[in-house]
Amino acid sequence: MLKAFENGADGVMVVGCLEGDCHYLSGNIRAKARVKRVAGIVDKIGLGAGRIHMYNLSAGEGSKFAAYANEFVERIREMGPSPINVARLKEA
Amino acid sequence: MITGTPKPIEEILEMLEPYDKIIVAGCYGCVTVCRVGGEKEVQVLASTLRLAREAAGRKIAIKEISLERQCDPEYIEQMRAYVQDYQAVLSIACGAGIQFLAEKYTTTPLLPGINTGFLGVTERQGEWSERCQGCGDCVLHLTGGICPVTRCAKSLFHGPCGGSVQGHCEVSKDVPCGWQLIIDRLKALDQMDNYTKLKPYKGWNTSRDGGPRRIVREDMI
């Protein structure tokens, strides 16, 4: 997740199965805890916790996935570019 | 294992203020098991530091490494070829490992990335608790396998104190009274006579009161 920010992502959307429906039983619950940790990290270093978010949906919910993706993209647009990308632009 | 917790990132960034090229050094020993200083944590910390510094407009170059154990000289030597090329080493091993690195590489500043905790056990994934204070004179055979030095907040040797209420320590309701645990266990084992074998006083000269300790095994030298 942090690598994605290093590679220039303005936001990171993590998508997991519905809680209780994970093939790996508690995999998505653990992922949720890790996303929370990374959100705390990116917040503390000034990127903003809102730049990472986890969504849960089933593999059959294509339209919901599209709606979540659009919602997240809009949210990141409102936040503007990541301070990393701002710094890189200045340097360039 | 030796446990620990990560230092706040703000504290680490402050420590790193003078430096632009560092090593982040992990350890595959205890701190890997308690998820605070292994290879994965090196990656997370290095990424965090690079992002924080770049966002602040001042990049930092980081070499990420993990040694088998930072408390053994042969593994520490693996860094010798390149350590002088860096301004500082941020170690996320335990305090012993960090100090041993500092002893071996005397011209490079060594910085702690974690706060070392205690000798403990894994209760469940993500939760650890203390079991041993390394007092140097184990009495677990007399106390039903429960350590009065560690589990009693006062390290008493003569049974529960007046602060023991319904099996809980006065320190916190979440802390079981170590002596209540011992008595219950001895009763269950039908070993209450052990209680009378314990010395009511303990010699602390084998513990920290005797200063920094050293073990020499002649058969291994």
XYZ file of C-alpha atoms in Angstrom:
313
model
C 0.000 0.000 0.000
C 2.807 2.405 0.904
C 4.682 1.382 -2.254
C 1.690 2.541 -4.300
C 2.071 6.022 -2.794
C 5.812 5.890 -3.446
C 5.048 4.967 -7.048
C 2.967 8.101 -7.423
C -0.582 7.096 -6.525
C -2.717 9.975 -5.231
C -4.993 7.472 -3.538
C -5.138 3.765 -2.859
C -8.405 1.844 -3.005
C -8.310 -1.565 -1.364
C -11.094 -3.960 -2.276
C -11.904 -7.097 -0.333
C -14.696 -9.631 -0.171
C -17.712 -9.053 2.023
C -16.919 -9.615 5.672
C -17.723 -13.208 6.552
C -17.320 -14.314 2.928
C -13.546 -14.353 2.599
C -12.029 -17.472 0.994
C -9.215 -17.047 3.515
C -11.730 -16.784 6.381
C -10.390 -13.719 8.187
C -8.159 -12.402 5.391
C -10.343 -9.386 4.652
C -10.701 -8.591 8.366
C -6.922 -8.611 8.719
C -6.611 -6.521 5.569
C -9.018 -4.003 7.108
C -6.758 -3.707 10.174
C -3.706 -3.211 7.957
C -5.476 -0.573 5.871
C -6.320 1.214 9.115
C -2.651 1.089 10.107
C -1.498 2.469 6.748
C -4.172 5.190 6.903
C -2.682 6.203 10.254
C 0.818 6.268 8.764
C -0.101 8.360 5.717
C -2.048 10.733 7.953
C 0.893 11.193 10.325
C 3.307 11.984 7.500
C 0.985 14.580 6.029
C -0.562 12.794 3.054
C -4.041 12.595 4.606
C -5.765 9.463 5.906
C -8.494 9.815 3.300
C -6.115 8.807 0.541
C -6.574 5.146 1.391
C -9.864 3.346 1.841
C -11.092 -0.220 1.884
C -14.307 -1.333 0.253
C -16.007 -4.686 0.651
C -18.092 -6.278 -2.052
C -18.612 -9.646 -3.700
C -17.166 -10.744 -7.039
C -20.635 -10.544 -8.553
C -21.167 -6.880 -7.772
C -19.619 -5.289 -10.846
C -21.830 -2.232 -10.880
C -21.189 -1.637 -7.184
C -17.456 -1.895 -7.839
C -17.748 0.750 -10.556
C -19.766 2.987 -8.223
C -17.184 2.595 -5.439
C -14.336 3.299 -7.877
C -16.052 6.462 -9.121
C -16.793 7.543 -5.566
C -13.169 7.038 -4.531
C -11.758 8.793 -7.586
C -14.034 11.758 -6.910
C -12.938 11.827 -3.283
C -9.251 11.857 -4.272
C -9.893 14.554 -6.913
C -11.365 16.714 -4.170
C -8.263 16.151 -2.040
C -6.001 17.057 -4.951
C -2.633 15.523 -5.790
C -0.635 13.796 -3.072
C 2.036 15.996 -1.438
C 4.537 13.499 -2.892
C 3.435 14.339 -6.412
C 3.367 18.056 -5.580
C 6.979 17.813 -4.380
C 7.977 15.850 -7.476
C 6.359 18.410 -9.747
C 8.232 21.217 -7.998
C 11.500 19.325 -8.380
C 10.842 18.715 -12.081
C 10.946 -13.639 23.008
C 12.060 -10.040 23.420
C 9.139 -7.822 22.490
C 8.953 -4.213 21.437
C 6.800 -1.477 19.980
C 7.551 0.917 17.130
C 8.679 4.383 18.074
C 6.314 7.150 16.935
C 7.203 8.180 13.395
C 7.527 11.816 14.502
C 10.257 10.797 16.954
C 12.112 8.827 14.294
C 11.875 11.685 11.783
C 13.314 14.046 14.390
C 16.214 11.650 15.009
C 16.854 11.480 11.280
C 16.810 15.241 10.773
C 20.605 15.533 10.272
C 20.772 12.646 7.798
C 20.003 12.103 4.112
C 21.477 8.646 3.522
C 20.822 5.899 6.035
C 20.484 2.175 6.576
C 17.299 0.766 8.081
C 18.376 -2.481 9.704
C 15.963 -5.189 10.799
C 16.553 -8.451 12.622
C 15.127 -11.887 11.865
C 15.112 -12.808 15.572
C 12.554 -11.991 18.251
C 11.477 -8.679 16.734
C 10.419 -10.461 13.553
C 8.216 -12.807 15.561
C 6.558 -9.936 17.429
C 6.159 -8.023 14.149
C 8.103 -4.943 15.080
C 11.545 -5.282 13.535
C 11.666 -7.890 10.789
C 12.069 -7.586 7.025
C 8.458 -6.541 6.489
C 8.695 -3.820 9.117
C 11.923 -2.585 7.522
C 10.022 -2.174 4.253
C 7.106 -0.379 5.915
C 9.360 1.951 7.897
C 11.628 2.716 4.928
C 8.625 3.494 2.715
C 7.131 5.694 5.427
C 10.375 7.616 5.870
C 10.891 8.110 2.136
C 7.331 9.382 1.735
C 7.532 11.673 4.771
C 10.826 13.189 3.701
C 9.806 13.597 0.074
C 6.543 15.259 1.114
C 8.629 17.631 3.233
C 10.784 18.432 0.209
C 13.934 16.706 1.410
C 14.523 13.204 0.092
C 16.291 10.498 2.027
C 18.174 7.534 0.538
C 17.618 4.310 2.442
C 19.292 0.943 2.224
C 16.999 -1.749 3.602
C 18.604 -4.763 5.212
C 17.715 -7.443 7.729
C 20.316 -9.428 9.613
C 19.789 -12.938 10.902
C 20.401 -11.609 14.421
C 21.772 -8.256 15.502
C 22.911 -9.798 18.787
C 25.527 -12.070 17.165
C 28.833 -10.713 15.847
C 29.043 -12.890 12.746
C 25.818 -11.423 11.357
C 26.725 -7.862 12.302
C 29.944 -8.272 10.315
C 27.848 -8.648 7.153
C 27.303 -4.874 7.195
C 30.968 -3.931 7.415
C 31.529 -3.676 3.663
C 29.083 -0.793 3.210
C 28.171 0.714 6.584
C 30.707 3.545 6.193
C 28.902 4.675 3.023
C 25.909 5.757 5.118
C 25.478 8.620 7.591
C 23.561 6.604 10.195
C 21.947 3.260 10.907
C 18.356 3.135 12.136
C 17.964 -0.256 13.778
C 14.633 -1.833 14.586
C 16.169 -4.705 16.519
C 15.880 -4.866 20.304
C 18.033 -2.661 22.509
C 20.647 -5.411 22.747
C 21.002 -5.628 18.981
C 21.169 -1.855 18.557
C 23.870 -1.558 21.208
C 25.883 -4.397 19.715
C 25.779 -2.681 16.316
C 26.939 0.550 17.969
C 29.824 -1.290 19.630
C 30.975 -2.814 16.350
C 30.566 0.279 14.142
C 31.964 3.028 16.293
C 32.124 5.778 13.659
C 28.501 5.484 12.493
C 25.632 6.868 14.624
C 23.166 4.136 15.628
C 19.534 5.128 16.167
C 16.721 3.113 17.775
C 13.560 2.681 15.701
C 11.665 0.732 18.356
C 11.121 0.793 22.084
C 12.217 -2.552 23.459
C 9.649 -4.117 25.735
C 9.837 -7.298 27.769
C 10.507 -11.042 27.705
C 7.119 -12.403 26.859
C 4.801 -14.714 24.996
C 2.307 -14.429 22.161
C -1.198 -14.535 23.653
C -2.697 -14.407 20.146
C -1.728 -12.736 16.896
C -0.982 -9.131 17.749
C -1.016 -9.523 21.530
C 1.958 -10.252 23.766
C 2.374 -10.348 27.512
C 5.275 -10.433 29.946
C 6.422 -13.637 31.608
C 10.062 -13.293 32.673
C 12.291 -10.575 34.092
C 15.504 -12.590 33.869
C 16.136 -12.394 37.621
C 18.796 -15.074 37.375
C 17.383 -17.350 40.098
C 14.338 -19.228 38.793
C 11.776 -20.578 41.284
C 9.094 -21.721 38.845
C 9.370 -25.301 40.165
C 8.011 -24.042 43.500
C 5.347 -21.698 42.161
C 3.375 -23.875 39.783
C 5.178 -22.479 36.756
C 3.996 -18.926 37.459
C 6.664 -16.326 38.137
C 6.166 -14.199 41.264
C 8.851 -11.766 40.117
C 7.010 -10.979 36.898
C 3.369 -11.696 37.568
C 3.236 -9.940 40.948
C 3.449 -6.174 40.409
C 5.556 -5.901 43.587
C 7.600 -9.047 42.873
C 6.619 -10.340 46.301
C 7.804 -13.719 47.523
C 5.446 -14.412 50.392
C 1.983 -14.454 48.874
C -0.676 -11.935 47.877
C -0.555 -8.447 49.345
C -3.488 -6.402 50.669
C -4.073 -5.002 47.197
C -5.226 -8.366 45.859
C -9.004 -8.222 45.445
C -11.023 -11.126 44.077
C -8.042 -12.388 42.111
C -7.115 -9.019 40.662
C -4.105 -6.805 41.308
C -4.577 -3.308 42.699
C -2.537 -2.007 39.764
C -5.424 -2.708 37.392
C -8.568 -4.792 37.262
C -7.233 -6.191 33.999
C -4.164 -7.610 35.764
C -4.644 -10.910 37.575
C -2.994 -11.144 40.967
C 0.149 -13.188 40.318
C 0.041 -14.719 43.779
C -3.605 -15.673 43.446
C -2.651 -17.466 40.227
C 0.199 -19.218 42.025
C -1.931 -20.328 44.974
C -4.722 -21.554 42.690
C -2.209 -23.501 40.592
C -0.427 -25.015 43.600
C -3.780 -26.140 45.011
C -4.727 -27.694 41.670
C -1.375 -29.485 41.548
C -1.680 -30.528 45.200
C 1.665 -28.813 45.804
C 0.732 -26.278 48.468
C 3.697 -27.513 50.522
C 5.893 -25.723 47.946
C 4.618 -22.471 49.404
C 6.569 -23.149 52.597
C 9.753 -23.954 50.666
C 9.968 -20.483 49.141
C 12.335 -18.103 50.856
C 10.368 -15.009 51.917
C 13.284 -12.878 50.769
C 15.029 -13.008 47.441
C 18.628 -12.283 46.658
C 18.624 -9.769 43.836
C 22.349 -9.954 43.239
C 21.704 -12.328 40.324
C 19.304 -9.767 38.857
C 19.931 -6.190 37.757
C 21.016 -5.160 41.253
C 24.359 -6.796 40.553
C 24.965 -4.499 37.589
C 25.192 -5.581 33.928
C 25.402 -9.360 33.835
C 27.652 -11.692 31.914
C 27.484 -15.428 31.317
C 30.693 -17.319 30.599
C 30.436 -20.943 29.543
C 33.913 -22.452 29.778
C 32.743 -25.576 27.924
C 31.886 -23.471 24.884
C 34.880 -21.191 24.648
